[in-house]
Short mmCIF file of C-alpha atoms in Angstrom, two decimals:
data_model
loop_
_atom_site.label_atom_id
_atom_site.label_comp_id
_atom_site.label_asym_id
_atom_site.label_seq_id
_atom_site.Cartn_x
_atom_site.Cartn_y
_atom_site.Cartn_z
CA MET A 9 37.65 -7.39 -9.33
CA THR A 10 36.41 -10.62 -7.33
CA ALA A 11 33.79 -12.90 -8.89
CA THR A 12 30.12 -12.15 -7.83
CA THR A 13 27.44 -14.62 -7.77
CA HIS A 14 23.63 -13.72 -8.00
CA LEU A 15 20.58 -15.23 -7.79
CA ILE A 16 17.32 -13.89 -7.93
CA PHE A 17 14.67 -15.29 -4.92
CA GLY A 18 11.08 -15.16 -5.62
CA LEU A 19 8.84 -14.38 -2.81
CA PHE A 20 5.21 -15.29 -3.02
CA THR A 21 3.70 -14.76 0.18
CA GLU A 22 1.27 -17.21 1.58
CA THR A 23 0.01 -15.22 4.73
CA PRO A 24 -0.01 -11.19 5.30
CA LEU A 25 3.31 -9.37 5.27
CA HIS A 26 3.50 -6.62 7.44
CA ALA A 27 7.45 -4.89 6.85
CA GLY A 28 6.60 -1.95 9.15
CA GLY A 29 7.53 1.71 7.59
CA GLY A 30 7.89 2.92 11.13
CA SER A 31 6.21 6.03 12.05
CA LYS A 32 2.49 6.98 10.93
CA ASP A 33 1.70 8.62 7.96
CA GLY A 34 -0.96 10.43 8.92
CA LEU A 35 -3.69 7.97 7.74
CA ILE A 36 -2.39 4.50 9.13
CA ASP A 37 -0.94 3.86 12.49
CA LEU A 38 1.34 1.20 11.01
CA PRO A 39 2.16 1.59 7.67
CA ILE A 40 4.41 -0.71 5.67
CA GLN A 41 7.37 0.04 3.73
CA ARG A 42 7.31 1.75 0.65
CA GLU A 43 9.51 2.99 -1.79
CA ILE A 44 9.10 7.03 -1.55
CA HIS A 45 9.38 8.34 -5.06
CA SER A 46 6.93 5.65 -6.62
CA GLY A 47 4.63 4.57 -3.47
CA TRP A 48 4.95 0.78 -4.37
CA PRO A 49 5.26 -1.48 -1.33
CA CYS A 50 8.45 -3.05 -0.98
CA VAL A 51 10.54 -4.48 1.87
CA PHE A 52 14.04 -3.15 2.29
CA GLY A 53 17.30 -5.38 1.84
CA SER A 54 18.01 -4.83 5.57
CA ALA A 55 14.61 -6.48 6.57
CA MET A 56 15.43 -9.32 4.25
CA LYS A 57 18.74 -9.92 5.58
CA GLY A 58 17.30 -10.12 8.93
CA ALA A 59 14.87 -12.43 7.73
CA LEU A 60 17.54 -14.74 5.90
CA ARG A 61 19.88 -14.56 9.24
CA ALA A 62 17.06 -15.10 11.60
CA ARG A 63 16.02 -18.49 9.79
CA ALA A 64 19.50 -19.45 9.63
CA ASP A 65 19.40 -18.76 13.62
CA GLN A 66 16.34 -21.15 14.07
CA LEU A 67 17.82 -23.70 11.91
CA GLY A 68 20.95 -24.01 13.92
CA VAL A 69 23.02 -23.72 11.04
CA ASP A 70 26.87 -24.00 11.45
CA ASP A 71 27.90 -20.86 13.45
CA ASP A 72 31.22 -20.30 10.78
CA LEU A 73 29.27 -20.33 8.11
CA LYS A 74 26.41 -18.36 9.13
CA VAL A 75 29.12 -15.54 10.21
CA THR A 76 30.66 -15.89 6.73
CA ALA A 77 27.51 -15.39 4.98
CA PHE A 78 25.99 -12.63 7.07
CA GLY A 79 28.87 -10.83 8.88
CA PRO A 80 30.29 -11.05 12.45
CA ASP A 81 27.70 -10.25 15.43
CA THR A 82 27.97 -6.42 16.43
CA LEU A 83 30.93 -6.83 19.09
CA ASN A 84 33.35 -8.26 16.36
CA ALA A 85 31.60 -6.07 13.63
CA SER A 86 34.99 -4.78 12.14
CA ASP A 87 36.49 -8.53 11.41
CA HIS A 88 35.08 -8.27 8.35
CA ALA A 89 31.94 -7.79 6.41
CA GLY A 90 29.56 -10.71 5.55
CA ALA A 91 29.83 -12.29 2.06
CA LEU A 92 26.06 -12.21 1.07
CA LEU A 93 24.62 -8.90 -0.67
CA VAL A 94 21.01 -8.75 0.06
CA GLY A 95 18.89 -6.19 -2.14
CA ASP A 96 15.42 -5.31 -1.26
CA ALA A 97 12.25 -7.26 -2.02
CA ARG A 98 10.44 -5.14 -5.02
CA LEU A 99 6.81 -5.83 -5.60
CA LEU A 100 5.94 -7.63 -9.11
CA LEU A 101 2.44 -8.69 -8.34
CA LEU A 102 -0.19 -7.44 -6.53
CA PRO A 103 -3.74 -9.14 -5.99
CA VAL A 104 -6.64 -6.90 -6.37
CA ARG A 105 -10.09 -8.09 -5.86
CA SER A 106 -12.46 -7.71 -8.47
CA LEU A 107 -16.32 -7.21 -8.56
CA THR A 108 -16.43 -9.41 -11.63
CA GLY A 109 -15.08 -12.61 -10.57
CA HIS A 110 -12.10 -13.86 -8.89
CA PHE A 111 -8.94 -11.58 -7.91
CA ARG A 112 -6.41 -10.70 -10.67
CA MET A 113 -2.71 -10.55 -10.40
CA VAL A 114 -2.27 -7.01 -11.28
CA THR A 115 1.26 -5.21 -12.49
CA CYS A 116 2.16 -2.60 -14.59
CA PRO A 117 4.56 -1.85 -17.48
CA ALA A 118 6.85 0.13 -15.17
CA LEU A 119 7.10 -2.65 -12.60
CA LEU A 120 8.06 -5.05 -15.41
CA ARG A 121 10.70 -2.75 -17.22
CA ARG A 122 12.18 -2.62 -13.64
CA PHE A 123 12.39 -6.30 -13.55
CA VAL A 124 14.00 -6.73 -16.71
CA ALA A 125 16.59 -4.63 -15.57
CA ASP A 126 17.11 -6.31 -12.45
CA ARG A 127 17.51 -9.51 -14.18
CA ALA A 128 19.93 -7.97 -16.63
CA ARG A 129 21.86 -6.67 -13.70
CA ALA A 130 21.91 -10.10 -11.75
CA GLY A 131 23.07 -12.09 -14.92
CA LEU A 132 20.15 -13.97 -15.67
CA THR A 133 19.84 -14.86 -19.57
CA GLY A 134 17.10 -15.87 -21.55
CA PRO A 135 14.65 -14.33 -24.12
CA ILE A 136 12.71 -11.16 -22.79
CA PRO A 137 9.08 -10.41 -24.06
CA ALA A 138 7.93 -7.13 -24.98
CA ILE A 139 6.98 -4.58 -22.41
CA PRO A 140 3.02 -4.01 -22.83
CA GLU A 141 1.99 -1.02 -23.78
CA VAL A 142 -1.54 -0.01 -22.05
CA GLU A 143 -3.56 2.77 -22.64
CA GLN A 144 -5.19 4.60 -19.63
CA GLY A 145 -8.78 2.74 -18.71
CA SER A 146 -8.16 -0.36 -20.33
CA VAL A 147 -6.05 -3.40 -18.98
CA GLN A 148 -4.38 -6.14 -20.85
CA VAL A 149 -5.23 -9.88 -20.04
CA LYS A 150 -4.53 -13.08 -21.70
CA ASN A 151 -8.39 -13.91 -22.80
CA PRO A 152 -10.20 -10.65 -23.42
CA GLN A 153 -13.00 -11.95 -25.53
CA GLY A 154 -16.55 -12.86 -23.71
CA LYS A 155 -15.16 -11.10 -20.79
CA GLY A 156 -17.04 -7.53 -20.68
CA ASP A 157 -15.56 -4.86 -18.35
CA ILE A 158 -13.26 -5.87 -15.69
CA PHE A 159 -14.03 -4.35 -12.47
CA LEU A 160 -10.72 -3.80 -10.19
CA GLU A 161 -11.70 -2.32 -6.87
CA GLU A 162 -14.12 0.15 -7.60
CA PHE A 163 -12.58 1.25 -11.21
CA CYS A 164 -13.83 -0.11 -14.33
CA PHE A 165 -11.45 -1.19 -17.01
CA THR A 166 -11.92 -2.44 -21.01
CA PRO A 167 -9.76 -5.50 -21.34
CA GLN A 168 -7.66 -5.62 -24.49
CA PRO A 169 -5.82 -8.78 -25.75
CA TRP A 170 -2.32 -9.21 -24.04
CA SER A 171 0.01 -11.05 -27.12
CA THR A 172 2.92 -11.57 -25.12
CA ALA A 173 0.81 -12.86 -21.91
CA ASP A 174 2.07 -16.39 -22.14
CA GLU A 175 6.02 -15.60 -22.44
CA TRP A 176 5.32 -13.39 -19.47
CA VAL A 177 3.62 -16.14 -17.34
CA GLU A 178 6.97 -18.08 -18.26
CA LEU A 179 9.18 -15.82 -16.65
CA LEU A 180 7.07 -14.56 -13.73
CA LEU A 181 6.68 -18.56 -13.10
CA ALA A 182 9.91 -18.90 -12.25
CA LEU A 183 9.76 -16.90 -9.24
CA VAL A 184 6.81 -19.06 -7.89
CA ALA A 185 8.07 -22.26 -5.92
CA PRO A 186 6.58 -25.46 -6.56
CA VAL A 187 4.27 -27.08 -3.76
CA PRO A 188 4.02 -30.50 -3.58
CA GLY A 189 0.50 -31.50 -4.65
CA LEU A 190 -0.27 -28.55 -6.87
CA GLU A 191 0.71 -29.50 -10.59
CA GLU A 192 2.92 -27.01 -12.41
CA LYS A 193 0.14 -27.00 -15.15
CA ASP A 194 -2.61 -25.79 -13.19
CA VAL A 195 -0.31 -23.20 -11.53
CA ARG A 196 0.43 -22.03 -14.86
CA GLU A 197 -3.33 -21.72 -15.97
CA THR A 198 -4.34 -19.98 -12.88
CA LEU A 199 -1.71 -17.43 -13.36
CA ALA A 200 -2.46 -16.94 -17.08
CA SER A 201 -5.79 -16.62 -16.17
CA GLN A 202 -5.57 -13.81 -13.40
CA LEU A 203 -2.55 -12.01 -14.98
CA THR A 204 -3.41 -8.23 -16.08
CA VAL A 205 -1.35 -5.35 -16.67
CA VAL A 206 -2.99 -2.01 -15.82
CA ASP A 207 -1.31 1.38 -16.78
CA ASP A 208 1.23 2.73 -14.27
CA ASP A 209 -0.88 5.57 -12.94
CA SER A 210 -3.79 3.01 -12.20
CA PHE A 211 -1.20 0.76 -10.65
CA SER A 212 -0.32 3.55 -8.26
CA HIS A 213 -3.55 3.92 -7.17
CA PHE A 214 -3.98 0.38 -6.33
CA CYS A 215 -0.93 0.15 -4.31
CA ARG A 216 -2.55 2.82 -1.68
CA SER A 217 -6.22 1.43 -2.18
CA ALA A 218 -6.03 -2.31 -2.43
CA ILE A 219 -3.54 -2.66 0.45
CA PRO A 220 -5.54 -4.27 3.36
CA VAL A 221 -5.82 -2.22 6.55
CA LEU A 222 -6.85 -4.29 9.57
CA PRO A 223 -8.12 -2.63 12.70
CA HIS A 224 -6.42 -4.07 16.18
CA VAL A 225 -7.98 -3.29 19.35
CA ARG A 226 -6.52 -4.04 22.68
CA ILE A 227 -9.29 -5.47 25.24
CA ASN A 228 -9.09 -4.70 28.86
CA SER A 229 -9.21 -8.20 30.67
CA GLN A 230 -11.23 -6.77 33.81
CA THR A 231 -13.64 -5.25 31.69
CA LYS A 232 -13.73 -6.74 28.57
CA THR A 233 -13.99 -3.57 26.77
CA VAL A 234 -11.53 -1.34 24.50
CA GLU A 235 -9.10 -0.13 26.66
CA GLY A 236 -8.77 3.76 25.98
CA GLY A 237 -6.20 4.34 23.09
CA GLY A 238 -6.47 0.67 22.31
CA LEU A 239 -7.46 0.98 18.66
CA TRP A 240 -5.07 1.18 15.89
CA HIS A 241 -4.92 0.47 12.15
CA GLU A 242 -2.17 -1.99 10.84
CA GLU A 243 -1.55 -2.03 6.94
CA SER A 244 0.33 -5.35 5.34
CA LEU A 245 0.54 -6.63 2.19
CA PRO A 246 -1.94 -9.44 1.18
CA PRO A 247 -1.25 -13.28 0.24
CA ASP A 248 -0.70 -14.19 -2.88
CA THR A 249 1.76 -11.17 -3.62
CA LEU A 250 4.98 -11.61 -5.92
CA LEU A 251 7.80 -9.90 -4.73
CA TYR A 252 11.52 -10.53 -6.12
CA CYS A 253 14.79 -10.26 -4.38
CA VAL A 254 18.24 -10.06 -6.05
CA VAL A 255 21.18 -11.57 -4.08
CA ALA A 256 24.35 -11.88 -4.47
CA ALA A 257 27.76 -13.18 -2.89
CA GLN A 258 31.00 -12.29 -2.89
CA PRO A 259 34.09 -14.73 -2.07
CA PRO A 260 34.01 -15.24 1.82
CA ARG A 261 36.37 -12.90 4.29
CA SER A 262 36.33 -15.46 6.93
CA LYS A 263 39.48 -17.60 7.82
CA ARG A 264 37.82 -20.74 7.74
CA TYR A 265 35.96 -20.34 4.30
CA HIS A 266 38.75 -18.53 2.92
CA ASP A 267 39.47 -20.42 -0.07
CA MET A 268 35.80 -21.10 -1.21
CA ASN A 269 34.70 -19.02 -4.59
CA SER A 270 31.53 -17.17 -4.03
CA ALA A 271 29.44 -19.61 -6.10
CA LYS A 272 29.99 -22.51 -3.68
CA LEU A 273 29.20 -20.25 -0.86
CA LEU A 274 26.08 -19.04 -2.07
CA GLU A 275 25.02 -22.70 -2.42
CA GLN A 276 25.99 -23.44 0.69
CA ALA A 277 24.13 -20.78 2.19
CA CYS A 278 21.10 -21.49 0.16
CA GLU A 279 21.43 -25.45 1.18
CA ALA A 280 21.27 -24.08 4.92
CA LEU A 281 18.61 -21.99 4.63
CA PHE A 282 15.97 -23.91 2.37
CA ALA A 283 16.83 -27.71 2.47
CA SER A 284 14.10 -28.14 4.88
CA GLY A 285 11.97 -26.36 2.91
CA PRO A 286 11.42 -23.38 0.28
CA TYR A 287 10.17 -21.00 3.08
CA LEU A 288 10.67 -17.39 4.81
CA GLN A 289 9.21 -15.69 7.57
CA VAL A 290 9.71 -11.67 6.88
CA GLY A 291 8.52 -8.72 8.62
CA GLY A 292 6.41 -8.38 12.03
CA ASN A 293 3.45 -10.19 13.83
CA GLU A 294 5.52 -13.79 13.32
CA THR A 295 3.66 -14.89 16.37
CA THR A 296 0.26 -14.17 14.42
CA GLY A 297 1.17 -16.31 11.59
CA MET A 298 2.02 -13.44 9.71
CA GLY A 299 4.94 -13.03 6.86
CA TRP A 300 5.07 -16.55 5.40
CA CYS A 301 6.81 -16.30 1.74
CA ARG A 302 7.38 -19.46 -0.48
CA VAL A 303 11.08 -18.61 -1.76
CA ALA A 304 11.69 -19.78 -5.39
CA ARG A 305 15.21 -19.49 -6.34
CA VAL A 306 16.50 -18.43 -9.99
CA ALA A 307 20.16 -18.88 -10.23
CA ALA A 308 22.06 -16.53 -12.83
CA GLU A 309 23.90 -18.00 -15.59
CA LEU A 310 26.65 -15.21 -16.33
CA PRO A 311 28.08 -12.94 -13.45
CA GLY A 312 26.10 -10.12 -12.81
CA GLY A 313 26.84 -6.47 -13.42
CA GLU A 314 27.37 -5.80 -9.52
CA GLN A 315 31.18 -7.17 -9.96
CA MET B 15 2.03 10.61 -1.40
CA VAL B 16 -0.31 12.71 -3.11
CA LYS B 17 0.68 13.58 -6.27
CA GLU B 18 0.00 17.57 -7.24
CA THR B 19 -1.45 18.48 -10.68
CA ALA B 20 -3.78 21.43 -9.98
CA VAL B 21 -2.01 24.67 -9.56
CA VAL B 22 -4.90 26.32 -7.30
CA LYS B 23 -5.33 29.97 -8.39
CA GLU B 24 -4.73 32.58 -5.71
CA THR B 25 -8.21 34.40 -4.90
CA PRO B 26 -9.32 36.21 -2.32
CA ILE B 27 -11.47 34.64 0.38
CA SER B 28 -14.94 34.94 -1.34
CA SER B 29 -17.28 33.99 1.92
CA ALA B 30 -16.22 34.11 5.85
CA ARG B 31 -18.27 31.09 6.10
CA VAL B 32 -16.58 28.67 3.75
CA PRO B 33 -13.17 29.52 3.31
CA SER B 34 -12.08 29.01 -0.65
CA ALA B 35 -9.21 26.13 -1.28
CA ALA B 36 -7.22 29.45 -2.60
CA GLY B 37 -6.11 31.09 0.55
CA SER B 38 -4.78 34.63 1.13
CA GLY B 39 -1.75 35.83 -1.24
CA ASP B 40 0.90 34.93 1.10
CA ILE B 41 0.13 30.88 1.02
CA ARG B 42 2.07 29.25 -1.14
CA LEU B 43 2.02 25.37 -0.67
CA ILE B 44 -0.86 23.16 -1.52
CA GLU B 45 0.14 21.51 1.97
CA GLN B 46 -0.57 25.04 4.36
CA ARG B 47 -4.11 25.68 2.51
CA ARG B 48 -4.97 21.92 3.60
CA ALA B 49 -3.53 22.48 7.00
CA LYS B 50 -5.40 25.97 7.28
CA PHE B 51 -8.62 24.77 6.17
CA ALA B 52 -8.59 21.78 8.33
CA LEU B 53 -7.50 23.60 11.44
CA GLN B 54 -9.91 26.52 10.95
CA ARG B 55 -12.85 23.75 10.60
CA ILE B 56 -11.85 22.11 13.76
CA GLU B 57 -11.71 25.35 15.45
CA ASP B 58 -15.30 25.77 14.41
CA ALA B 59 -16.45 22.78 15.53
CA LEU B 60 -14.97 23.36 18.93
CA ALA B 61 -16.58 26.44 19.60
CA LYS B 62 -19.96 24.21 18.80
CA SER B 63 -21.78 23.49 22.10
CA GLU B 64 -21.91 19.54 23.01
CA ASP B 65 -25.49 18.11 23.06
CA GLY B 66 -27.08 14.81 22.70
CA LYS B 67 -26.29 14.94 19.14
CA TYR B 68 -22.90 15.80 19.04
CA ARG B 69 -19.51 15.75 21.25
CA HIS B 70 -16.11 16.70 20.73
CA SER B 71 -14.60 13.74 21.14
CA GLN B 72 -17.02 11.97 18.28
CA LEU B 73 -15.61 14.36 15.98
CA LYS B 74 -12.07 13.36 17.01
CA SER B 75 -12.93 9.67 16.59
CA PHE B 76 -14.80 10.06 13.41
CA LEU B 77 -11.97 11.38 11.89
CA ARG B 78 -9.52 9.32 13.30
CA ARG B 79 -11.52 6.28 11.96
CA LEU B 80 -12.14 7.61 8.05
CA PRO B 81 -8.83 7.48 6.60
CA ALA B 82 -8.92 3.54 7.08
CA MET B 83 -12.48 3.28 6.38
CA ILE B 84 -11.68 4.98 2.66
CA GLN B 85 -8.78 2.37 2.18
CA MET B 86 -11.16 -0.32 3.37
CA ASN B 87 -14.34 0.16 2.12
CA GLY B 88 -13.84 2.28 -0.91
CA PHE B 89 -13.89 6.51 -1.05
CA GLY B 90 -17.77 6.60 -2.39
CA GLN B 91 -18.85 4.01 0.26
CA ALA B 92 -16.90 5.55 3.20
CA LEU B 93 -18.43 9.18 2.35
CA ALA B 94 -22.06 7.78 1.72
CA PHE B 95 -21.82 6.13 5.41
CA TYR B 96 -20.72 9.46 6.71
CA TYR B 97 -23.75 11.29 5.25
CA ALA B 98 -26.31 9.03 5.84
CA LYS B 99 -24.92 8.63 10.12
CA ARG B 100 -25.07 12.65 10.22
CA THR B 101 -28.82 13.06 11.40
CA ASN B 102 -28.11 11.01 14.49
CA TYR B 103 -24.44 11.92 15.21
CA GLU B 104 -23.60 15.68 13.86
CA ALA B 105 -20.06 14.75 14.05
CA TYR B 106 -20.01 12.79 10.83
CA GLY B 107 -21.88 15.63 9.27
CA VAL B 108 -19.04 17.96 10.16
CA VAL B 109 -16.43 15.48 8.87
CA TYR B 110 -18.54 14.90 5.62
CA LYS B 111 -18.79 18.79 5.16
CA LEU B 112 -15.60 19.26 5.84
CA LEU B 113 -14.46 17.23 2.57
CA GLU B 114 -17.57 18.62 0.86
CA ASP B 115 -16.41 21.98 0.88
CA TRP B 116 -12.92 21.30 0.43
CA LEU B 117 -13.12 19.42 -2.75
CA CYS B 118 -16.08 21.37 -4.12
CA ALA B 119 -13.89 24.61 -3.47
CA GLU B 120 -12.47 26.87 -6.10
CA GLY B 121 -9.21 25.09 -7.89
CA GLN B 122 -10.11 21.77 -6.47
CA VAL B 123 -11.16 18.78 -8.31
CA TYR B 124 -15.06 19.22 -8.13
CA ALA B 125 -14.85 22.74 -8.45
CA GLY B 126 -18.19 24.47 -9.27
CA ALA B 127 -20.72 22.77 -7.35
CA GLU B 128 -21.67 24.71 -4.61
CA GLY B 129 -21.92 23.24 -0.87
CA PHE B 130 -25.00 23.11 1.05
CA GLU B 131 -25.66 25.61 4.29
CA TYR B 132 -23.76 24.64 7.16
CA ALA B 133 -26.69 23.95 9.45
CA LEU B 134 -27.00 20.25 8.10
CA TYR B 135 -30.76 19.99 7.16
CA PRO B 136 -31.64 16.72 6.81
CA GLN B 137 -33.02 16.95 3.24
CA SER B 138 -29.85 19.10 2.06
CA ARG B 139 -28.49 18.02 -0.99
CA PRO B 140 -25.17 15.63 -0.70
CA HIS B 141 -23.24 17.86 -3.79
CA LEU B 142 -19.93 15.87 -3.26
CA LEU B 143 -21.66 12.48 -3.33
CA HIS B 144 -23.46 13.60 -6.57
CA GLU B 145 -20.07 14.89 -8.26
CA LEU B 146 -18.34 11.50 -6.96
CA THR B 147 -21.30 9.55 -8.64
CA SER B 148 -21.18 11.33 -12.01
CA ARG B 149 -17.85 12.56 -13.09
CA ASP B 150 -15.33 9.77 -14.03
CA GLN B 151 -13.08 7.69 -12.15
CA TYR B 152 -9.91 9.94 -12.86
CA HIS B 153 -11.81 12.87 -11.06
CA TYR B 154 -12.68 10.37 -8.20
CA ARG B 155 -9.08 9.11 -7.79
CA ARG B 156 -7.93 12.62 -7.76
CA ALA B 157 -10.54 13.43 -5.32
CA GLU B 158 -9.75 10.33 -2.77
CA ALA B 159 -5.83 11.50 -2.76
CA GLU B 160 -6.89 14.89 -2.26
CA ALA B 161 -8.99 13.89 0.65
CA GLN B 162 -6.64 11.54 2.43
CA ALA B 163 -4.38 14.68 2.41
CA LEU B 164 -6.60 16.71 4.14
CA LEU B 165 -7.95 14.19 6.68
CA ALA B 166 -4.12 13.84 7.79
CA TRP B 167 -4.28 17.21 8.85
CA ALA B 168 -7.96 17.28 10.13
CA LYS B 169 -7.14 13.82 12.15
CA LYS B 170 -3.86 15.65 13.60
CA PHE B 171 -5.34 18.74 14.80
CA ALA B 172 -8.70 17.13 16.21
CA GLU B 173 -6.15 14.88 18.10
CA ALA B 174 -4.20 18.03 19.27
CA LEU B 175 -7.39 20.22 20.05
CA ILE B 176 -9.52 17.63 21.65
CA LEU B 177 -8.47 16.22 24.47
CA SER B 178 -11.27 14.39 25.80
CA ASN B 179 -11.10 10.49 25.13
CA ASP B 180 -14.36 9.11 26.17
CA ASP B 181 -15.43 5.93 24.72
CA VAL B 182 -17.43 6.84 21.66
CA GLU B 183 -20.69 4.89 21.58
CA ASP B 184 -21.49 4.07 17.77
CA ASP B 185 -24.58 1.71 16.42
#
């Protein structure tokens, strides 16, 4: 079998992200993409790959490298497949407003479990802290004492101590790209103070009720009033959401790069995409500033399971 | 998507005025029951005559607005808003009543709470808001999911059956 090289992209949204899920779901005119069985928001692999390719186009990346990594254009689609395998961007932390103070970065055991499985598949090593067990109606946070009840959206939770919070913070911090001027220590402390685990059922509910919905109107420029039918509601992932995406490279299939191995190609592709800055625009409404993510790269130490 | 938890018992329709959540015996799916109930209510509303306080186009517009409002402002807040506005715009009351009668019907999350008369008396008691504020948060969440599932139908039927599309003024 060919040797595949993996890495995990951490995507931290800096502006609202709208990866459109297509048709109305009866509630929202323009819903975001979600996983059907869990209802968790996500960004499908095809949208992620398109975003990466669009960035390569914008930065004027060398054509040969682009075609090798992402595959040829439609007219020459049968030449060979691209070498990059881009997975779905999966949710890890969702910011939820809190009546009792600053917003919380919320996750649940099921998401953490899946993240651990994805890390293993991608060949990432290192110690994994225990998955927290959360009772209905309570949340786990690093320092619960003196806090009183924690409100998330309209719901009230009793905070419990989370013994492995610090280890989880380290694991998640690797997915948040550093920013010049922001000390790593600050980022770590902020995340530690905001990180909150709720039970899976409550999290499912937040994936509906805590997702921002914005009304948009189309104004008739003659009358300066709303045009008939010109009101619609759009859903988007809020800023400060953390997603991650498993990316792998296979040995290149194009003539020019035929002798290169997958690790080298992945390195070159990432260098070409992110040397100018760890940023990526994903999803719609680019012209209104939406979809900007900060990208962290976590390399695999072992060849992953996707051989 | 809405998780199906409760199995609705089949019972005959108890009153012609307020259809119970459990329909006649040949209906199986909860989705069909929601659709039937919503369609009935929209048709009832269309039989009303329009006047200064009530317009069909308002009903359509208010139904369209509610699902997003629930997600933005919270279920209780959105319901309280609709209840408060019902005296000036009757269509708000029709929407509130649709949700109250459905969520308080037999086999539903707030079964056992009686609805008030269909005539919207200003002094009538808001049963659904009482239930919402007195029961635990799991009931609240279930009610919210159920309300959204019913509204999806009501909104579609209103869009299908109410063709007038005036600009709706709202204070």
